[in-house]
Amino acid sequence: MGSQPFVKFKNLGRMAFTQAYQMQKEVARTLLEEVACHSQDMVSGNTVLLVEHDPVYTVGIRSKQYSAEVEERLRKLQADFVRTNRGGLVTFHGPGQLVAYPILYLGSFFKDKSMRSYVHSLEQMIIDFCTRFQLEAKTTEHTGVWIGDNKIAAIGVHGSRYVTTHGIAINCNTDLSWFDHIVPCGIKDKGVTSLSRELGRVVTINEAYPILVTAFERQFKCTAVGEIKCS
């Protein structure tokens, strides 16, 4: 790895999960083709998609434990339900939640091209992000990033030939009652929280966007380019 890599940030605004999922696949396919053709660490297609989803429950690769009855029950809440290839169990995405999908070639950022190194960097980036709001966040033996016993950010990723998809979800001013209908990420006896709840004021996605981009630049030692203005 030589000079700092460039990462394209694309703000998708409000979008259904299935549409953003398809975009992830297309960007990842293009990046995989670039890596295969050039066989080099510094590639031009590293991208982060920023999005706010319509209400949706998603499950990861262990989705078989979620029956058709569970899916029907959640859909009756006027939310979509999507099975994906990410790690992790069930979670919720929806309005007021900042979702970031880094589609990255790991060789651009880590000598060992390790998913473990990547997930650790995501965790540290979110902790840094929370610090900018004067919040003390931490990691635990469970996935995600926590404030006390409450999860403020979920992490669920997938890797194929050193290219990542899926990513992180940070609760800004999310309606947390959506989480009452599931066991988020399969972790019992723990809660969820948001920036707004912790700070006692409304924290919008528009406020959080630039802080997340800056935290990403610091942690991944990259330069953000592209359209990152708020919708």
PDB file of C-alpha atoms in Angstrom:
ATOM      1  CA  MET A   1       0.000   0.000   0.000  1.00  0.00           C
ATOM      2  CA  GLY A   2       1.355   3.388  -0.991  1.00  0.00           C
ATOM      3  CA  SER A   3      -0.366   6.757  -0.720  1.00  0.00           C
ATOM      4  CA  GLN A   4      -3.757   7.224   0.888  1.00  0.00           C
ATOM      5  CA  PRO A   5      -6.535   5.516  -1.085  1.00  0.00           C
ATOM      6  CA  PHE A   6      -9.502   7.491  -2.361  1.00  0.00           C
ATOM      7  CA  VAL A   7     -12.974   6.333  -1.355  1.00  0.00           C
ATOM      8  CA  LYS A   8     -16.088   7.441  -3.211  1.00  0.00           C
ATOM      9  CA  PHE A   9     -18.969   8.410  -0.930  1.00  0.00           C
ATOM     10  CA  LYS A  10     -22.441   8.287  -2.459  1.00  0.00           C
ATOM     11  CA  ASN A  11     -25.465   9.594  -0.574  1.00  0.00           C
ATOM     12  CA  LEU A  12     -28.496   7.630  -1.764  1.00  0.00           C
ATOM     13  CA  GLY A  13     -30.984   9.476   0.452  1.00  0.00           C
ATOM     14  CA  ARG A  14     -34.128   7.534   1.426  1.00  0.00           C
ATOM     15  CA  MET A  15     -34.306   4.196  -0.367  1.00  0.00           C
ATOM     16  CA  ALA A  16     -35.857   0.748   0.007  1.00  0.00           C
ATOM     17  CA  PHE A  17     -33.423  -1.882   1.266  1.00  0.00           C
ATOM     18  CA  THR A  18     -33.877  -4.126  -1.768  1.00  0.00           C
ATOM     19  CA  GLN A  19     -32.927  -1.322  -4.139  1.00  0.00           C
ATOM     20  CA  ALA A  20     -29.816  -0.431  -2.135  1.00  0.00           C
ATOM     21  CA  TYR A  21     -28.915  -4.129  -1.855  1.00  0.00           C
ATOM     22  CA  GLN A  22     -28.950  -4.405  -5.640  1.00  0.00           C
ATOM     23  CA  MET A  23     -26.745  -1.321  -5.908  1.00  0.00           C
ATOM     24  CA  GLN A  24     -24.285  -2.895  -3.475  1.00  0.00           C
ATOM     25  CA  LYS A  25     -24.051  -5.986  -5.649  1.00  0.00           C
ATOM     26  CA  GLU A  26     -23.441  -3.935  -8.782  1.00  0.00           C
ATOM     27  CA  VAL A  27     -20.709  -1.808  -7.184  1.00  0.00           C
ATOM     28  CA  ALA A  28     -19.067  -4.909  -5.693  1.00  0.00           C
ATOM     29  CA  ARG A  29     -19.127  -6.691  -9.051  1.00  0.00           C
ATOM     30  CA  THR A  30     -17.413  -3.748 -10.729  1.00  0.00           C
ATOM     31  CA  LEU A  31     -14.801  -3.559  -7.969  1.00  0.00           C
ATOM     32  CA  LEU A  32     -14.092  -7.295  -8.197  1.00  0.00           C
ATOM     33  CA  GLU A  33     -13.567  -6.949 -11.939  1.00  0.00           C
ATOM     34  CA  GLU A  34     -11.180  -4.037 -11.393  1.00  0.00           C
ATOM     35  CA  VAL A  35      -9.132  -5.960  -8.832  1.00  0.00           C
ATOM     36  CA  ALA A  36      -8.971  -9.015 -11.089  1.00  0.00           C
ATOM     37  CA  CYS A  37      -7.786  -6.962 -14.063  1.00  0.00           C
ATOM     38  CA  HIS A  38      -5.212  -4.813 -12.303  1.00  0.00           C
ATOM     39  CA  SER A  39      -4.038  -7.096  -9.462  1.00  0.00           C
ATOM     40  CA  GLN A  40      -2.974  -4.091  -7.398  1.00  0.00           C
ATOM     41  CA  ASP A  41      -3.704  -2.724  -3.960  1.00  0.00           C
ATOM     42  CA  MET A  42      -4.593   0.790  -5.067  1.00  0.00           C
ATOM     43  CA  VAL A  43      -7.892   0.622  -6.919  1.00  0.00           C
ATOM     44  CA  SER A  44     -10.319   3.388  -7.880  1.00  0.00           C
ATOM     45  CA  GLY A  45     -13.617   1.666  -7.136  1.00  0.00           C
ATOM     46  CA  ASN A  46     -13.654   1.675  -3.322  1.00  0.00           C
ATOM     47  CA  THR A  47     -17.076   3.088  -2.435  1.00  0.00           C
ATOM     48  CA  VAL A  48     -19.269   3.805   0.582  1.00  0.00           C
ATOM     49  CA  LEU A  49     -23.022   3.999   0.015  1.00  0.00           C
ATOM     50  CA  LEU A  50     -24.846   6.131   2.601  1.00  0.00           C
ATOM     51  CA  VAL A  51     -28.576   5.544   2.902  1.00  0.00           C
ATOM     52  CA  GLU A  52     -31.668   5.844   5.074  1.00  0.00           C
ATOM     53  CA  HIS A  53     -34.023   2.911   4.603  1.00  0.00           C
ATOM     54  CA  ASP A  54     -37.755   2.489   4.587  1.00  0.00           C
ATOM     55  CA  PRO A  55     -38.762   0.177   7.477  1.00  0.00           C
ATOM     56  CA  VAL A  56     -37.275  -3.292   6.958  1.00  0.00           C
ATOM     57  CA  TYR A  57     -36.199  -6.280   9.005  1.00  0.00           C
ATOM     58  CA  THR A  58     -33.189  -8.101   7.585  1.00  0.00           C
ATOM     59  CA  VAL A  59     -31.642 -11.408   8.567  1.00  0.00           C
ATOM     60  CA  GLY A  60     -28.188 -12.791   7.854  1.00  0.00           C
ATOM     61  CA  ILE A  61     -26.817 -16.132   6.732  1.00  0.00           C
ATOM     62  CA  ARG A  62     -28.395 -17.994   9.660  1.00  0.00           C
ATOM     63  CA  SER A  63     -31.851 -17.020   8.407  1.00  0.00           C
ATOM     64  CA  LYS A  64     -33.314 -20.546   8.542  1.00  0.00           C
ATOM     65  CA  GLN A  65     -34.232 -20.046  12.188  1.00  0.00           C
ATOM     66  CA  TYR A  66     -36.682 -17.326  11.093  1.00  0.00           C
ATOM     67  CA  SER A  67     -39.769 -19.149   9.898  1.00  0.00           C
ATOM     68  CA  ALA A  68     -42.425 -18.029   7.465  1.00  0.00           C
ATOM     69  CA  GLU A  69     -44.604 -17.273  10.490  1.00  0.00           C
ATOM     70  CA  VAL A  70     -41.985 -14.890  11.897  1.00  0.00           C
ATOM     71  CA  GLU A  71     -41.647 -13.220   8.522  1.00  0.00           C
ATOM     72  CA  GLU A  72     -45.415 -12.795   8.231  1.00  0.00           C
ATOM     73  CA  ARG A  73     -45.653 -11.351  11.753  1.00  0.00           C
ATOM     74  CA  LEU A  74     -42.994  -8.741  11.012  1.00  0.00           C
ATOM     75  CA  ARG A  75     -44.473  -7.847   7.636  1.00  0.00           C
ATOM     76  CA  LYS A  76     -47.786  -7.117   9.361  1.00  0.00           C
ATOM     77  CA  LEU A  77     -46.007  -4.231  11.084  1.00  0.00           C
ATOM     78  CA  GLN A  78     -45.824  -2.545   7.656  1.00  0.00           C
ATOM     79  CA  ALA A  79     -42.142  -3.342   7.290  1.00  0.00           C
ATOM     80  CA  ASP A  80     -40.354  -5.294   4.591  1.00  0.00           C
ATOM     81  CA  PHE A  81     -38.496  -8.526   5.412  1.00  0.00           C
ATOM     82  CA  VAL A  82     -35.340  -9.497   3.511  1.00  0.00           C
ATOM     83  CA  ARG A  83     -32.973 -12.459   3.801  1.00  0.00           C
ATOM     84  CA  THR A  84     -29.361 -11.518   3.011  1.00  0.00           C
ATOM     85  CA  ASN A  85     -25.854 -13.014   2.859  1.00  0.00           C
ATOM     86  CA  ARG A  86     -24.368 -10.845   5.619  1.00  0.00           C
ATOM     87  CA  GLY A  87     -23.165 -12.102   8.963  1.00  0.00           C
ATOM     88  CA  GLY A  88     -25.391 -11.750  11.990  1.00  0.00           C
ATOM     89  CA  LEU A  89     -29.010 -12.415  12.863  1.00  0.00           C
ATOM     90  CA  VAL A  90     -32.103 -10.225  12.647  1.00  0.00           C
ATOM     91  CA  THR A  91     -31.989  -6.436  12.834  1.00  0.00           C
ATOM     92  CA  PHE A  92     -34.096  -3.441  11.865  1.00  0.00           C
ATOM     93  CA  HIS A  93     -33.359  -0.596   9.466  1.00  0.00           C
ATOM     94  CA  GLY A  94     -35.596   2.403   9.046  1.00  0.00           C
ATOM     95  CA  PRO A  95     -36.149   6.158   9.156  1.00  0.00           C
ATOM     96  CA  GLY A  96     -33.775   8.065  11.394  1.00  0.00           C
ATOM     97  CA  GLN A  97     -31.029   5.469  11.057  1.00  0.00           C
ATOM     98  CA  LEU A  98     -27.796   6.215   9.213  1.00  0.00           C
ATOM     99  CA  VAL A  99     -26.697   3.162   7.229  1.00  0.00           C
ATOM    100  CA  ALA A 100     -23.312   2.914   5.539  1.00  0.00           C
ATOM    101  CA  TYR A 101     -22.315   0.177   3.116  1.00  0.00           C
ATOM    102  CA  PRO A 102     -18.530   0.212   2.552  1.00  0.00           C
ATOM    103  CA  ILE A 103     -17.747  -1.700  -0.632  1.00  0.00           C
ATOM    104  CA  LEU A 104     -14.003  -1.944  -0.327  1.00  0.00           C
ATOM    105  CA  TYR A 105     -11.081  -3.988  -1.567  1.00  0.00           C
ATOM    106  CA  LEU A 106      -9.388  -4.973   1.690  1.00  0.00           C
ATOM    107  CA  GLY A 107      -5.956  -4.877   0.070  1.00  0.00           C
ATOM    108  CA  SER A 108      -6.282  -1.098  -0.229  1.00  0.00           C
ATOM    109  CA  PHE A 109      -6.437  -0.742   3.559  1.00  0.00           C
ATOM    110  CA  PHE A 110      -4.973  -3.797   5.294  1.00  0.00           C
ATOM    111  CA  LYS A 111      -1.769  -5.668   4.566  1.00  0.00           C
ATOM    112  CA  ASP A 112      -3.328  -8.918   5.767  1.00  0.00           C
ATOM    113  CA  LYS A 113      -6.580  -8.297   3.823  1.00  0.00           C
ATOM    114  CA  SER A 114      -8.326  -9.579   6.943  1.00  0.00           C
ATOM    115  CA  MET A 115     -12.048  -9.321   7.658  1.00  0.00           C
ATOM    116  CA  ARG A 116     -11.151  -9.325  11.350  1.00  0.00           C
ATOM    117  CA  SER A 117      -9.007  -6.206  10.846  1.00  0.00           C
ATOM    118  CA  TYR A 118     -11.803  -4.647   8.809  1.00  0.00           C
ATOM    119  CA  VAL A 119     -14.510  -5.234  11.428  1.00  0.00           C
ATOM    120  CA  HIS A 120     -12.198  -3.907  14.153  1.00  0.00           C
ATOM    121  CA  SER A 121     -11.673  -0.738  12.100  1.00  0.00           C
ATOM    122  CA  LEU A 122     -15.431  -0.321  11.662  1.00  0.00           C
ATOM    123  CA  GLU A 123     -15.882  -0.616  15.428  1.00  0.00           C
ATOM    124  CA  GLN A 124     -13.169   1.928  16.157  1.00  0.00           C
ATOM    125  CA  MET A 125     -14.570   4.280  13.532  1.00  0.00           C
ATOM    126  CA  ILE A 126     -18.013   4.191  15.181  1.00  0.00           C
ATOM    127  CA  ILE A 127     -16.474   4.774  18.615  1.00  0.00           C
ATOM    128  CA  ASP A 128     -14.626   7.796  17.196  1.00  0.00           C
ATOM    129  CA  PHE A 129     -17.885   8.981  15.610  1.00  0.00           C
ATOM    130  CA  CYS A 130     -19.660   8.782  18.984  1.00  0.00           C
ATOM    131  CA  THR A 131     -16.801  10.642  20.664  1.00  0.00           C
ATOM    132  CA  ARG A 132     -17.557  13.618  18.410  1.00  0.00           C
ATOM    133  CA  PHE A 133     -20.947  13.738  20.162  1.00  0.00           C
ATOM    134  CA  GLN A 134     -19.240  13.501  23.586  1.00  0.00           C
ATOM    135  CA  LEU A 135     -20.552   9.959  24.003  1.00  0.00           C
ATOM    136  CA  GLU A 136     -18.435   7.132  25.414  1.00  0.00           C
ATOM    137  CA  ALA A 137     -19.073   4.088  23.260  1.00  0.00           C
ATOM    138  CA  LYS A 138     -17.432   0.686  23.521  1.00  0.00           C
ATOM    139  CA  THR A 139     -17.235  -2.810  22.088  1.00  0.00           C
ATOM    140  CA  THR A 140     -18.108  -5.940  24.055  1.00  0.00           C
ATOM    141  CA  GLU A 141     -18.063  -9.677  23.449  1.00  0.00           C
ATOM    142  CA  HIS A 142     -21.198  -9.060  21.384  1.00  0.00           C
ATOM    143  CA  THR A 143     -21.225  -7.568  17.905  1.00  0.00           C
ATOM    144  CA  GLY A 144     -21.790  -3.887  17.333  1.00  0.00           C
ATOM    145  CA  VAL A 145     -20.969  -0.783  19.335  1.00  0.00           C
ATOM    146  CA  TRP A 146     -22.546  -0.062  22.704  1.00  0.00           C
ATOM    147  CA  ILE A 147     -23.266   2.715  25.168  1.00  0.00           C
ATOM    148  CA  GLY A 148     -23.647   0.955  28.482  1.00  0.00           C
ATOM    149  CA  ASP A 149     -25.848  -2.092  27.914  1.00  0.00           C
ATOM    150  CA  ASN A 150     -27.573  -0.561  24.901  1.00  0.00           C
ATOM    151  CA  LYS A 151     -26.490  -0.988  21.306  1.00  0.00           C
ATOM    152  CA  ILE A 152     -26.192   2.235  19.330  1.00  0.00           C
ATOM    153  CA  ALA A 153     -24.758   0.732  16.142  1.00  0.00           C
ATOM    154  CA  ALA A 154     -25.060  -2.643  14.450  1.00  0.00           C
ATOM    155  CA  ILE A 155     -22.405  -4.251  12.266  1.00  0.00           C
ATOM    156  CA  GLY A 156     -23.054  -6.990   9.733  1.00  0.00           C
ATOM    157  CA  VAL A 157     -20.697  -7.592   6.831  1.00  0.00           C
ATOM    158  CA  HIS A 158     -19.905  -9.981   4.006  1.00  0.00           C
ATOM    159  CA  GLY A 159     -16.646 -10.568   2.166  1.00  0.00           C
ATOM    160  CA  SER A 160     -15.933 -12.230  -1.164  1.00  0.00           C
ATOM    161  CA  ARG A 161     -12.447 -12.329  -2.704  1.00  0.00           C
ATOM    162  CA  TYR A 162     -11.388  -9.535  -0.342  1.00  0.00           C
ATOM    163  CA  VAL A 163     -14.260  -7.235  -1.375  1.00  0.00           C
ATOM    164  CA  THR A 164     -16.734  -6.218   1.331  1.00  0.00           C
ATOM    165  CA  THR A 165     -20.472  -5.591   1.246  1.00  0.00           C
ATOM    166  CA  HIS A 166     -23.150  -4.729   3.830  1.00  0.00           C
ATOM    167  CA  GLY A 167     -21.876  -2.636   6.727  1.00  0.00           C
ATOM    168  CA  ILE A 168     -23.100  -0.583   9.676  1.00  0.00           C
ATOM    169  CA  ALA A 169     -26.272   1.047  10.987  1.00  0.00           C
ATOM    170  CA  ILE A 170     -26.188   3.890  13.521  1.00  0.00           C
ATOM    171  CA  ASN A 171     -29.362   4.943  15.321  1.00  0.00           C
ATOM    172  CA  CYS A 172     -29.665   8.724  15.071  1.00  0.00           C
ATOM    173  CA  ASN A 173     -33.314   9.528  15.778  1.00  0.00           C
ATOM    174  CA  THR A 174     -34.734   6.089  15.033  1.00  0.00           C
ATOM    175  CA  ASP A 175     -38.098   5.025  16.452  1.00  0.00           C
ATOM    176  CA  LEU A 176     -36.662   2.360  18.757  1.00  0.00           C
ATOM    177  CA  SER A 177     -40.037   0.657  19.245  1.00  0.00           C
ATOM    178  CA  TRP A 178     -39.382  -1.196  15.965  1.00  0.00           C
ATOM    179  CA  PHE A 179     -36.791  -3.241  17.874  1.00  0.00           C
ATOM    180  CA  ASP A 180     -39.408  -4.397  20.410  1.00  0.00           C
ATOM    181  CA  HIS A 181     -40.633  -7.012  17.945  1.00  0.00           C
ATOM    182  CA  ILE A 182     -37.292  -8.835  17.584  1.00  0.00           C
ATOM    183  CA  VAL A 183     -34.232  -9.906  19.557  1.00  0.00           C
ATOM    184  CA  PRO A 184     -31.768  -7.570  17.817  1.00  0.00           C
ATOM    185  CA  CYS A 185     -28.833  -9.562  16.411  1.00  0.00           C
ATOM    186  CA  GLY A 186     -29.916 -12.480  18.609  1.00  0.00           C
ATOM    187  CA  ILE A 187     -28.651 -10.830  21.817  1.00  0.00           C
ATOM    188  CA  LYS A 188     -31.084 -11.229  24.716  1.00  0.00           C
ATOM    189  CA  ASP A 189     -31.327  -9.040  27.827  1.00  0.00           C
ATOM    190  CA  LYS A 190     -29.741  -6.052  26.081  1.00  0.00           C
ATOM    191  CA  GLY A 191     -31.324  -2.874  24.779  1.00  0.00           C
ATOM    192  CA  VAL A 192     -30.926  -0.427  21.941  1.00  0.00           C
ATOM    193  CA  THR A 193     -30.394   3.305  22.017  1.00  0.00           C
ATOM    194  CA  SER A 194     -29.895   6.254  19.704  1.00  0.00           C
ATOM    195  CA  LEU A 195     -27.905   9.458  19.549  1.00  0.00           C
ATOM    196  CA  SER A 196     -31.102  11.394  20.202  1.00  0.00           C
ATOM    197  CA  ARG A 197     -31.970   9.382  23.309  1.00  0.00           C
ATOM    198  CA  GLU A 198     -28.459   9.656  24.728  1.00  0.00           C
ATOM    199  CA  LEU A 199     -28.142  13.394  24.084  1.00  0.00           C
ATOM    200  CA  GLY A 200     -31.693  14.404  24.939  1.00  0.00           C
ATOM    201  CA  ARG A 201     -32.166  16.211  21.640  1.00  0.00           C
ATOM    202  CA  VAL A 202     -32.967  15.317  18.054  1.00  0.00           C
ATOM    203  CA  VAL A 203     -29.894  14.293  16.092  1.00  0.00           C
ATOM    204  CA  THR A 204     -30.754  14.102  12.412  1.00  0.00           C
ATOM    205  CA  ILE A 205     -29.075  11.995   9.772  1.00  0.00           C
ATOM    206  CA  ASN A 206     -28.072  15.225   8.038  1.00  0.00           C
ATOM    207  CA  GLU A 207     -26.110  16.220  11.142  1.00  0.00           C
ATOM    208  CA  ALA A 208     -24.483  12.802  11.415  1.00  0.00           C
ATOM    209  CA  TYR A 209     -23.422  12.356   7.756  1.00  0.00           C
ATOM    210  CA  PRO A 210     -20.330  14.603   7.687  1.00  0.00           C
ATOM    211  CA  ILE A 211     -19.170  13.411  11.102  1.00  0.00           C
ATOM    212  CA  LEU A 212     -19.300   9.805   9.921  1.00  0.00           C
ATOM    213  CA  VAL A 213     -17.374  10.615   6.744  1.00  0.00           C
ATOM    214  CA  THR A 214     -14.648  12.359   8.738  1.00  0.00           C
ATOM    215  CA  ALA A 215     -14.415   9.466  11.210  1.00  0.00           C
ATOM    216  CA  PHE A 216     -14.137   7.037   8.294  1.00  0.00           C
ATOM    217  CA  GLU A 217     -11.311   9.058   6.743  1.00  0.00           C
ATOM    218  CA  ARG A 218      -9.402   9.051  10.026  1.00  0.00           C
ATOM    219  CA  GLN A 219      -9.804   5.360  10.775  1.00  0.00           C
ATOM    220  CA  PHE A 220      -9.233   4.022   7.262  1.00  0.00           C
ATOM    221  CA  LYS A 221      -6.530   6.577   6.422  1.00  0.00           C
ATOM    222  CA  CYS A 222      -8.239   7.507   3.171  1.00  0.00           C
ATOM    223  CA  THR A 223      -9.537  10.563   1.332  1.00  0.00           C
ATOM    224  CA  ALA A 224     -13.294  10.881   0.797  1.00  0.00           C
ATOM    225  CA  VAL A 225     -14.436  12.033  -2.627  1.00  0.00           C
ATOM    226  CA  GLY A 226     -17.783  12.324  -4.367  1.00  0.00           C
ATOM    227  CA  GLU A 227     -21.235  13.568  -3.456  1.00  0.00           C
ATOM    228  CA  ILE A 228     -21.566  13.464   0.319  1.00  0.00           C
ATOM    229  CA  LYS A 229     -23.977  16.346   0.826  1.00  0.00           C
ATOM    230  CA  CYS A 230     -27.162  15.624   2.699  1.00  0.00           C
ATOM    231  CA  SER A 231     -30.475  15.060   0.975  1.00  0.00           C
TER     232      SER A 231
END
